PDB file of C-alpha atoms in Angstrom:
ATOM      1  CA  MET A   1    -105.980  10.658  20.047  1.00 58.00           C
ATOM      2  CA  THR A   2    -104.790  12.266  23.297  1.00 72.00           C
ATOM      3  CA  GLN A   3    -102.273  15.066  22.751  1.00 83.00           C
ATOM      4  CA  ILE A   4     -99.091  14.461  24.775  1.00 87.00           C
ATOM      5  CA  THR A   5     -97.068  17.590  25.543  1.00 90.00           C
ATOM      6  CA  ALA A   6     -93.299  17.762  25.919  1.00 87.00           C
ATOM      7  CA  GLY A   7     -93.850  19.041  29.458  1.00 87.00           C
ATOM      8  CA  ALA A   8     -95.847  15.963  30.410  1.00 89.00           C
ATOM      9  CA  VAL A   9     -93.153  13.693  29.011  1.00 87.00           C
ATOM     10  CA  LYS A  10     -90.432  15.552  30.932  1.00 84.00           C
ATOM     11  CA  ALA A  11     -92.439  15.444  34.172  1.00 85.00           C
ATOM     12  CA  LEU A  12     -92.878  11.693  33.858  1.00 83.00           C
ATOM     13  CA  ARG A  13     -89.194  11.245  33.076  1.00 78.00           C
ATOM     14  CA  ASP A  14     -88.265  13.286  36.176  1.00 72.00           C
ATOM     15  CA  ARG A  15     -90.480  11.075  38.331  1.00 73.00           C
ATOM     16  CA  THR A  16     -89.343   7.714  36.954  1.00 69.00           C
ATOM     17  CA  GLY A  17     -85.916   8.191  35.382  1.00 64.00           C
ATOM     18  CA  ALA A  18     -87.106   6.270  32.308  1.00 72.00           C
ATOM     19  CA  GLY A  19     -86.132   7.351  28.792  1.00 72.00           C
ATOM     20  CA  MET A  20     -87.996  10.137  27.008  1.00 78.00           C
ATOM     21  CA  MET A  21     -89.364   7.867  24.286  1.00 82.00           C
ATOM     22  CA  ASP A  22     -90.437   5.275  26.862  1.00 82.00           C
ATOM     23  CA  CYS A  23     -92.264   8.004  28.794  1.00 85.00           C
ATOM     24  CA  LYS A  24     -94.014   9.324  25.704  1.00 88.00           C
ATOM     25  CA  LYS A  25     -95.062   5.841  24.648  1.00 87.00           C
ATOM     26  CA  ALA A  26     -96.443   5.117  28.141  1.00 87.00           C
ATOM     27  CA  LEU A  27     -98.369   8.410  28.212  1.00 89.00           C
ATOM     28  CA  VAL A  28     -99.884   7.729  24.798  1.00 90.00           C
ATOM     29  CA  GLU A  29    -100.976   4.273  25.901  1.00 89.00           C
ATOM     30  CA  ALA A  30    -102.323   5.680  29.179  1.00 88.00           C
ATOM     31  CA  ARG A  31    -104.109   8.516  27.312  1.00 88.00           C
ATOM     32  CA  GLY A  32    -102.272  11.151  29.286  1.00 88.00           C
ATOM     33  CA  ASP A  33    -102.858   9.652  32.737  1.00 89.00           C
ATOM     34  CA  ALA A  34     -99.468  10.048  34.463  1.00 87.00           C
ATOM     35  CA  GLU A  35    -100.191   7.530  37.239  1.00 86.00           C
ATOM     36  CA  ARG A  36    -101.298   4.903  34.740  1.00 86.00           C
ATOM     37  CA  ALA A  37     -98.193   5.668  32.669  1.00 86.00           C
ATOM     38  CA  ILE A  38     -95.985   5.039  35.717  1.00 82.00           C
ATOM     39  CA  ASP A  39     -97.658   1.655  36.204  1.00 79.00           C
ATOM     40  CA  LEU A  40     -96.986   0.807  32.573  1.00 83.00           C
ATOM     41  CA  LEU A  41     -93.335   1.782  32.901  1.00 79.00           C
ATOM     42  CA  ARG A  42     -92.980  -0.338  36.004  1.00 71.00           C
ATOM     43  CA  LYS A  43     -94.568  -3.246  34.181  1.00 70.00           C
ATOM     44  CA  THR A  44     -92.135  -2.985  31.268  1.00 70.00           C
ATOM     45  CA  GLY A  45     -89.177  -2.483  33.595  1.00 65.00           C
ATOM     46  CA  ALA A  46     -88.076   0.898  32.231  1.00 60.00           C
ATOM     47  CA  ALA A  47     -88.415   2.661  35.575  1.00 56.00           C
ATOM     48  CA  LYS A  48     -86.666  -0.192  37.360  1.00 57.00           C
ATOM     49  CA  ALA A  49     -83.787   0.052  34.907  1.00 57.00           C
ATOM     50  CA  ALA A  50     -83.326   3.722  35.741  1.00 57.00           C
ATOM     51  CA  LYS A  51     -82.666   2.891  39.401  1.00 55.00           C
ATOM     52  CA  ARG A  52     -79.531   1.017  38.354  1.00 56.00           C
ATOM     53  CA  VAL A  53     -77.750   4.106  37.010  1.00 53.00           C
ATOM     54  CA  ALA A  54     -76.203   4.948  40.381  1.00 51.00           C
ATOM     55  CA  ARG A  55     -74.162   1.760  40.448  1.00 61.00           C
ATOM     56  CA  THR A  56     -70.463   1.931  39.617  1.00 70.00           C
ATOM     57  CA  VAL A  57     -69.419   0.979  36.077  1.00 76.00           C
ATOM     58  CA  SER A  58     -65.789  -0.059  35.627  1.00 84.00           C
ATOM     59  CA  GLU A  59     -65.989  -2.693  32.891  1.00 94.00           C
ATOM     60  CA  GLY A  60     -67.049  -2.365  29.282  1.00 95.00           C
ATOM     61  CA  THR A  61     -66.016  -2.457  25.655  1.00 97.00           C
ATOM     62  CA  ILE A  62     -64.607  -0.289  22.857  1.00 97.00           C
ATOM     63  CA  ARG A  63     -66.075  -0.584  19.363  1.00 97.00           C
ATOM     64  CA  VAL A  64     -65.116   0.917  15.981  1.00 98.00           C
ATOM     65  CA  ALA A  65     -67.355   1.306  12.917  1.00 97.00           C
ATOM     66  CA  LYS A  66     -66.761   2.704   9.427  1.00 96.00           C
ATOM     67  CA  ARG A  67     -69.222   3.952   6.821  1.00 94.00           C
ATOM     68  CA  ASP A  68     -69.031   6.095   3.678  1.00 91.00           C
ATOM     69  CA  GLY A  69     -65.855   8.029   4.467  1.00 93.00           C
ATOM     70  CA  SER A  70     -66.490   8.289   8.205  1.00 96.00           C
ATOM     71  CA  ALA A  71     -65.351   6.265  11.197  1.00 97.00           C
ATOM     72  CA  SER A  72     -66.564   6.143  14.787  1.00 97.00           C
ATOM     73  CA  MET A  73     -65.257   4.751  18.039  1.00 98.00           C
ATOM     74  CA  VAL A  74     -67.379   4.332  21.156  1.00 97.00           C
ATOM     75  CA  GLU A  75     -67.016   3.245  24.760  1.00 97.00           C
ATOM     76  CA  VAL A  76     -69.887   1.461  26.520  1.00 97.00           C
ATOM     77  CA  LEU A  77     -69.606   0.685  30.234  1.00 95.00           C
ATOM     78  CA  SER A  78     -70.994  -2.036  32.476  1.00 94.00           C
ATOM     79  CA  GLU A  79     -70.702  -3.159  36.086  1.00 91.00           C
ATOM     80  CA  THR A  80     -69.134  -6.552  35.415  1.00 91.00           C
ATOM     81  CA  ASP A  81     -66.870  -8.169  32.864  1.00 92.00           C
ATOM     82  CA  PHE A  82     -69.386 -11.012  32.554  1.00 91.00           C
ATOM     83  CA  VAL A  83     -71.993  -8.646  31.098  1.00 91.00           C
ATOM     84  CA  ALA A  84     -69.389  -6.779  29.027  1.00 93.00           C
ATOM     85  CA  ARG A  85     -68.625 -10.049  27.215  1.00 93.00           C
ATOM     86  CA  SER A  86     -72.273 -10.962  26.641  1.00 93.00           C
ATOM     87  CA  GLU A  87     -73.734 -10.960  23.131  1.00 93.00           C
ATOM     88  CA  ALA A  88     -76.526  -8.560  24.136  1.00 93.00           C
ATOM     89  CA  PHE A  89     -74.014  -6.000  25.405  1.00 95.00           C
ATOM     90  CA  GLU A  90     -71.667  -6.379  22.426  1.00 96.00           C
ATOM     91  CA  SER A  91     -74.600  -6.133  20.023  1.00 96.00           C
ATOM     92  CA  PHE A  92     -75.662  -2.833  21.610  1.00 96.00           C
ATOM     93  CA  ALA A  93     -72.096  -1.485  21.433  1.00 97.00           C
ATOM     94  CA  ARG A  94     -71.847  -2.357  17.731  1.00 97.00           C
ATOM     95  CA  GLU A  95     -75.258  -0.806  17.111  1.00 96.00           C
ATOM     96  CA  PHE A  96     -74.257   2.365  18.970  1.00 96.00           C
ATOM     97  CA  ALA A  97     -71.023   2.679  16.964  1.00 97.00           C
ATOM     98  CA  GLU A  98     -73.109   2.536  13.778  1.00 96.00           C
ATOM     99  CA  ARG A  99     -75.647   4.966  15.228  1.00 95.00           C
ATOM    100  CA  MET A 100     -72.901   7.586  15.551  1.00 96.00           C
ATOM    101  CA  PHE A 101     -73.134   8.229  11.807  1.00 96.00           C
ATOM    102  CA  ASP A 102     -76.762   9.359  12.171  1.00 94.00           C
ATOM    103  CA  LEU A 103     -76.339  11.643  15.185  1.00 94.00           C
ATOM    104  CA  PRO A 104     -75.509  15.368  14.732  1.00 95.00           C
ATOM    105  CA  ILE A 105     -71.922  15.157  15.970  1.00 93.00           C
ATOM    106  CA  GLY A 106     -69.127  17.365  14.645  1.00 92.00           C
ATOM    107  CA  ASP A 107     -66.039  15.917  12.985  1.00 96.00           C
ATOM    108  CA  GLY A 108     -63.517  14.976  15.670  1.00 95.00           C
ATOM    109  CA  GLU A 109     -65.853  15.972  18.517  1.00 92.00           C
ATOM    110  CA  THR A 110     -65.732  13.685  21.558  1.00 94.00           C
ATOM    111  CA  LEU A 111     -68.932  13.459  23.595  1.00 94.00           C
ATOM    112  CA  GLU A 112     -70.076  11.184  26.377  1.00 87.00           C
ATOM    113  CA  GLY A 113     -73.006  10.062  28.481  1.00 83.00           C
ATOM    114  CA  GLU A 114     -75.837  12.524  28.867  1.00 83.00           C
ATOM    115  CA  ALA A 115     -74.437  14.825  26.168  1.00 91.00           C
ATOM    116  CA  LEU A 116     -74.933  12.043  23.630  1.00 92.00           C
ATOM    117  CA  LEU A 117     -78.461  11.296  24.781  1.00 91.00           C
ATOM    118  CA  ARG A 118     -79.443  14.976  24.517  1.00 90.00           C
ATOM    119  CA  LEU A 119     -78.664  15.065  20.794  1.00 93.00           C
ATOM    120  CA  GLU A 120     -81.407  14.862  18.199  1.00 92.00           C
ATOM    121  CA  GLY A 121     -82.078  11.146  17.871  1.00 91.00           C
ATOM    122  CA  GLY A 122     -80.574  10.449  21.291  1.00 91.00           C
ATOM    123  CA  GLY A 123     -83.935   9.390  22.662  1.00 89.00           C
ATOM    124  CA  GLU A 124     -83.869   6.231  20.564  1.00 90.00           C
ATOM    125  CA  VAL A 125     -80.406   5.401  21.906  1.00 92.00           C
ATOM    126  CA  GLU A 126     -81.647   5.965  25.455  1.00 89.00           C
ATOM    127  CA  SER A 127     -84.587   3.626  24.932  1.00 87.00           C
ATOM    128  CA  ARG A 128     -82.286   0.864  23.680  1.00 90.00           C
ATOM    129  CA  LEU A 129     -79.999   1.540  26.639  1.00 90.00           C
ATOM    130  CA  ASN A 130     -82.864   1.062  29.084  1.00 86.00           C
ATOM    131  CA  GLU A 131     -83.935  -2.109  27.309  1.00 86.00           C
ATOM    132  CA  LEU A 132     -80.425  -3.481  27.718  1.00 90.00           C
ATOM    133  CA  ARG A 133     -80.360  -2.541  31.417  1.00 87.00           C
ATOM    134  CA  VAL A 134     -83.541  -4.517  31.941  1.00 81.00           C
ATOM    135  CA  GLN A 135     -82.261  -7.455  29.915  1.00 82.00           C
ATOM    136  CA  VAL A 136     -78.891  -7.828  31.681  1.00 83.00           C
ATOM    137  CA  GLY A 137     -79.861  -6.504  35.115  1.00 82.00           C
ATOM    138  CA  GLU A 138     -76.943  -4.074  35.373  1.00 87.00           C
ATOM    139  CA  ASN A 139     -76.202  -0.395  35.104  1.00 87.00           C
ATOM    140  CA  ILE A 140     -75.087   0.224  31.514  1.00 92.00           C
ATOM    141  CA  GLN A 141     -73.699   3.642  30.620  1.00 91.00           C
ATOM    142  CA  LEU A 142     -72.451   5.366  27.495  1.00 95.00           C
ATOM    143  CA  GLY A 143     -68.833   6.441  27.876  1.00 95.00           C
ATOM    144  CA  ARG A 144     -66.960   8.535  25.322  1.00 96.00           C
ATOM    145  CA  ALA A 145     -67.728   8.510  21.630  1.00 97.00           C
ATOM    146  CA  VAL A 146     -66.063  10.190  18.658  1.00 97.00           C
ATOM    147  CA  ARG A 147     -66.602  10.364  14.911  1.00 97.00           C
ATOM    148  CA  TYR A 148     -64.036  11.253  12.243  1.00 97.00           C
ATOM    149  CA  ASP A 149     -64.976  12.392   8.737  1.00 96.00           C
ATOM    150  CA  LEU A 150     -62.232  11.525   6.275  1.00 95.00           C
ATOM    151  CA  GLY A 151     -60.146  14.265   4.694  1.00 92.00           C
ATOM    152  CA  GLU A 152     -59.221  14.320   1.006  1.00 91.00           C
ATOM    153  CA  GLY A 153     -56.978  11.481  -0.152  1.00 91.00           C
ATOM    154  CA  GLY A 154     -56.750   9.915   3.284  1.00 93.00           C
ATOM    155  CA  ALA A 155     -57.711   6.659   4.938  1.00 95.00           C
ATOM    156  CA  PHE A 156     -58.585   5.248   8.332  1.00 96.00           C
ATOM    157  CA  ALA A 157     -56.877   2.480  10.254  1.00 97.00           C
ATOM    158  CA  SER A 158     -57.953   1.119  13.602  1.00 97.00           C
ATOM    159  CA  TYR A 159     -56.997  -1.377  16.245  1.00 97.00           C
ATOM    160  CA  VAL A 160     -58.957  -2.746  19.195  1.00 96.00           C
ATOM    161  CA  HIS A 161     -56.812  -4.506  21.771  1.00 92.00           C
ATOM    162  CA  PHE A 162     -57.544  -8.044  22.962  1.00 81.00           C
ATOM    163  CA  GLY A 163     -60.496  -7.930  25.337  1.00 88.00           C
ATOM    164  CA  ASN A 164     -61.895  -4.812  23.602  1.00 94.00           C
ATOM    165  CA  ARG A 165     -60.739  -2.548  26.432  1.00 95.00           C
ATOM    166  CA  ILE A 166     -58.457  -0.262  24.379  1.00 97.00           C
ATOM    167  CA  GLY A 167     -59.132   1.108  20.914  1.00 97.00           C
ATOM    168  CA  VAL A 168     -57.274   3.458  18.586  1.00 98.00           C
ATOM    169  CA  LEU A 169     -58.549   5.166  15.443  1.00 98.00           C
ATOM    170  CA  VAL A 170     -55.977   6.767  13.119  1.00 98.00           C
ATOM    171  CA  GLU A 171     -56.420   8.983  10.059  1.00 97.00           C
ATOM    172  CA  ILE A 172     -53.527   8.997   7.584  1.00 96.00           C
ATOM    173  CA  SER A 173     -52.789  10.931   4.401  1.00 94.00           C
ATOM    174  CA  ASP A 174     -52.604   7.997   1.962  1.00 93.00           C
ATOM    175  CA  SER A 175     -55.231   5.410   1.036  1.00 90.00           C
ATOM    176  CA  GLY A 176     -52.866   2.816  -0.445  1.00 91.00           C
ATOM    177  CA  ASP A 177     -52.914  -0.706   0.960  1.00 92.00           C
ATOM    178  CA  ALA A 178     -49.313  -0.506   2.223  1.00 92.00           C
ATOM    179  CA  ALA A 179     -49.967   2.830   3.914  1.00 93.00           C
ATOM    180  CA  VAL A 180     -53.102   1.514   5.635  1.00 94.00           C
ATOM    181  CA  GLU A 181     -51.247  -1.567   6.864  1.00 95.00           C
ATOM    182  CA  THR A 182     -48.485   0.648   8.271  1.00 95.00           C
ATOM    183  CA  ALA A 183     -51.110   2.843   9.936  1.00 95.00           C
ATOM    184  CA  ARG A 184     -52.688  -0.205  11.562  1.00 96.00           C
ATOM    185  CA  GLY A 185     -49.284  -0.936  13.079  1.00 96.00           C
ATOM    186  CA  VAL A 186     -49.179   2.656  14.329  1.00 97.00           C
ATOM    187  CA  ALA A 187     -52.640   2.171  15.871  1.00 98.00           C
ATOM    188  CA  MET A 188     -51.378  -0.956  17.679  1.00 97.00           C
ATOM    189  CA  HIS A 189     -48.366   1.059  18.843  1.00 98.00           C
ATOM    190  CA  ALA A 190     -50.578   3.857  20.201  1.00 98.00           C
ATOM    191  CA  ALA A 191     -52.735   1.329  22.056  1.00 97.00           C
ATOM    192  CA  ALA A 192     -49.615   0.213  23.932  1.00 96.00           C
ATOM    193  CA  THR A 193     -47.913   3.583  24.514  1.00 97.00           C
ATOM    194  CA  ASN A 194     -50.803   6.049  24.985  1.00 96.00           C
ATOM    195  CA  PRO A 195     -49.219   9.097  23.270  1.00 97.00           C
ATOM    196  CA  ARG A 196     -50.612  12.523  24.152  1.00 96.00           C
ATOM    197  CA  GLY A 197     -50.412  13.986  20.646  1.00 97.00           C
ATOM    198  CA  VAL A 198     -49.146  13.350  17.128  1.00 98.00           C
ATOM    199  CA  SER A 199     -46.216  15.769  17.562  1.00 97.00           C
ATOM    200  CA  PRO A 200     -44.949  17.953  20.410  1.00 96.00           C
ATOM    201  CA  ASP A 201     -47.122  20.801  19.093  1.00 96.00           C
ATOM    202  CA  ASP A 202     -50.246  18.650  19.542  1.00 95.00           C
ATOM    203  CA  ILE A 203     -49.648  17.893  23.228  1.00 96.00           C
ATOM    204  CA  PRO A 204     -51.881  20.132  25.381  1.00 94.00           C
ATOM    205  CA  ALA A 205     -49.991  23.312  26.286  1.00 95.00           C
ATOM    206  CA  GLU A 206     -50.946  23.116  29.952  1.00 94.00           C
ATOM    207  CA  LEU A 207     -49.447  19.630  30.209  1.00 94.00           C
ATOM    208  CA  VAL A 208     -46.202  20.773  28.566  1.00 95.00           C
ATOM    209  CA  GLU A 209     -45.901  23.839  30.787  1.00 95.00           C
ATOM    210  CA  ARG A 210     -46.603  21.851  33.938  1.00 93.00           C
ATOM    211  CA  GLU A 211     -43.860  19.384  33.018  1.00 93.00           C
ATOM    212  CA  ARG A 212     -41.436  22.212  32.184  1.00 93.00           C
ATOM    213  CA  ALA A 213     -42.146  23.980  35.483  1.00 92.00           C
ATOM    214  CA  LEU A 214     -41.599  20.751  37.448  1.00 91.00           C
ATOM    215  CA  LEU A 215     -38.297  20.014  35.690  1.00 90.00           C
ATOM    216  CA  THR A 216     -37.110  23.585  36.213  1.00 89.00           C
ATOM    217  CA  GLU A 217     -37.917  23.418  39.906  1.00 87.00           C
ATOM    218  CA  GLN A 218     -36.055  20.117  40.254  1.00 86.00           C
ATOM    219  CA  ALA A 219     -32.983  21.501  38.475  1.00 85.00           C
ATOM    220  CA  LEU A 220     -32.932  24.663  40.604  1.00 84.00           C
ATOM    221  CA  GLU A 221     -33.139  22.582  43.780  1.00 82.00           C
ATOM    222  CA  GLN A 222     -29.870  20.961  42.710  1.00 82.00           C
ATOM    223  CA  GLY A 223     -28.200  24.371  42.930  1.00 81.00           C
ATOM    224  CA  LYS A 224     -27.282  24.573  39.242  1.00 76.00           C
ATOM    225  CA  PRO A 225     -26.619  28.007  37.672  1.00 81.00           C
ATOM    226  CA  PRO A 226     -29.382  29.347  35.355  1.00 80.00           C
ATOM    227  CA  SER A 227     -27.448  28.583  32.133  1.00 82.00           C
ATOM    228  CA  ILE A 228     -26.924  24.947  33.156  1.00 87.00           C
ATOM    229  CA  THR A 229     -30.502  24.666  34.420  1.00 87.00           C
ATOM    230  CA  GLU A 230     -31.796  25.740  31.013  1.00 88.00           C
ATOM    231  CA  LYS A 231     -29.783  23.029  29.247  1.00 91.00           C
ATOM    232  CA  ILE A 232     -30.862  20.376  31.753  1.00 91.00           C
ATOM    233  CA  VAL A 233     -34.537  21.281  31.310  1.00 92.00           C
ATOM    234  CA  ALA A 234     -34.213  21.313  27.508  1.00 93.00           C
ATOM    235  CA  GLY A 235     -32.724  17.816  27.539  1.00 94.00           C
ATOM    236  CA  ARG A 236     -35.358  16.450  29.867  1.00 94.00           C
ATOM    237  CA  MET A 237     -38.154  18.068  27.855  1.00 95.00           C
ATOM    238  CA  ARG A 238     -36.848  16.334  24.763  1.00 96.00           C
ATOM    239  CA  LYS A 239     -37.103  13.067  26.677  1.00 96.00           C
ATOM    240  CA  PHE A 240     -40.665  14.000  27.642  1.00 96.00           C
ATOM    241  CA  PHE A 241     -41.594  14.552  23.993  1.00 97.00           C
ATOM    242  CA  GLU A 242     -39.941  11.278  22.961  1.00 96.00           C
ATOM    243  CA  GLU A 243     -42.201   9.510  25.443  1.00 96.00           C
ATOM    244  CA  ASN A 244     -45.432  11.397  24.701  1.00 97.00           C
ATOM    245  CA  ALA A 245     -45.434  12.571  21.059  1.00 98.00           C
ATOM    246  CA  LEU A 246     -46.482   9.758  18.702  1.00 98.00           C
ATOM    247  CA  LEU A 247     -44.027  10.601  15.905  1.00 97.00           C
ATOM    248  CA  TRP A 248     -41.098  10.869  18.333  1.00 97.00           C
ATOM    249  CA  GLN A 249     -41.772   7.588  20.112  1.00 98.00           C
ATOM    250  CA  SER A 250     -39.701   4.465  19.476  1.00 97.00           C
ATOM    251  CA  TYR A 251     -41.888   2.065  17.514  1.00 97.00           C
ATOM    252  CA  VAL A 252     -42.856  -0.806  19.818  1.00 96.00           C
ATOM    253  CA  ARG A 253     -42.278  -3.486  17.177  1.00 94.00           C
ATOM    254  CA  ASP A 254     -38.855  -2.078  16.253  1.00 95.00           C
ATOM    255  CA  PRO A 255     -37.410   0.190  18.992  1.00 95.00           C
ATOM    256  CA  ASP A 256     -34.486   1.171  16.742  1.00 96.00           C
ATOM    257  CA  ARG A 257     -36.892   3.249  14.645  1.00 96.00           C
ATOM    258  CA  THR A 258     -39.206   6.084  15.606  1.00 97.00           C
ATOM    259  CA  VAL A 259     -42.775   6.142  14.360  1.00 97.00           C
ATOM    260  CA  LYS A 260     -41.816   9.078  12.133  1.00 95.00           C
ATOM    261  CA  GLU A 261     -39.067   6.990  10.526  1.00 95.00           C
ATOM    262  CA  LEU A 262     -41.480   4.092  10.066  1.00 95.00           C
ATOM    263  CA  LEU A 263     -43.900   6.344   8.180  1.00 95.00           C
ATOM    264  CA  ALA A 264     -41.108   7.803   6.035  1.00 93.00           C
ATOM    265  CA  GLU A 265     -40.056   4.318   4.959  1.00 91.00           C
ATOM    266  CA  ALA A 266     -43.641   3.373   4.101  1.00 89.00           C
ATOM    267  CA  GLY A 267     -44.220   6.435   1.890  1.00 76.00           C
ATOM    268  CA  ARG A 268     -42.355   9.676   1.349  1.00 72.00           C
ATOM    269  CA  ASP A 269     -45.355  11.865   2.185  1.00 85.00           C
ATOM    270  CA  LEU A 270     -47.185   9.513   4.541  1.00 92.00           C
ATOM    271  CA  THR A 271     -48.304  11.322   7.692  1.00 94.00           C
ATOM    272  CA  VAL A 272     -50.642  10.757  10.615  1.00 96.00           C
ATOM    273  CA  ARG A 273     -53.233  13.495  10.467  1.00 97.00           C
ATOM    274  CA  ARG A 274     -54.800  12.673  13.824  1.00 97.00           C
ATOM    275  CA  PHE A 275     -55.663   9.820  16.137  1.00 98.00           C
ATOM    276  CA  VAL A 276     -57.850   9.086  19.122  1.00 97.00           C
ATOM    277  CA  ARG A 277     -57.327   6.457  21.793  1.00 97.00           C
ATOM    278  CA  LEU A 278     -60.044   5.246  24.163  1.00 97.00           C
ATOM    279  CA  GLU A 279     -59.572   2.922  27.116  1.00 95.00           C
ATOM    280  CA  VAL A 280     -62.406   1.512  29.181  1.00 95.00           C
ATOM    281  CA  GLY A 281     -62.712   3.659  32.295  1.00 85.00           C
ATOM    282  CA  GLY A 282     -59.661   5.724  31.248  1.00 79.00           C
TER     283      GLY A 282
END
């Protein structure tokens, strides 16, 4: 049997843009002859599929999967909504969400595109991706993907919005049925409001400081003295947190309550440990 080196596989991939596993398979079949391997790739359509990757992808789907104390959420992108709603595309997205449990991804780590394909086992995902490109005739790309591993005593809840364009995955501190149902409502809420963090402390510091600097500049332009400016900025920052921190937001299904109050009513110690929200192309 002809020995195929990693260098030969990479060289063929650089020439054709086909997946690593497709290139290796072609080289094995061609007994190491690179030109014959290229012909084989062209025949199967793998090289042709690679040419599609430059096309713009603005449609797609979000999928969630759960297995053995872990949950994943993935974004897969396409050129058209027609393909995004096809069974072949949806089947791949479901398969990829399940595949996340077998890839070496850290808890809570969000990866996308090429970073995912470079992981151990990513070659198999890339081969399936190229097969799908050939099948549907469009550029299909991996978007963002994340996996959560459940903490002690907790549970997951998720919500994927109608049309599969927005998804939210939430981890809570209680596994009871009532708590999980409440958390699903929180996931629906987050899909609609797009919070930037669970609490003010979880909102990225650079975003908070940029908002504070802008509000300070606006107040100073009004000619207010420093003591008044400080109070104005503090009040407006509170408004900012009420709009962007999940626990401080008014619950969309009952605006008279905050999400924090909703959780308190559902269980004395019920908390949202973390959440992630993905939106197609977002």
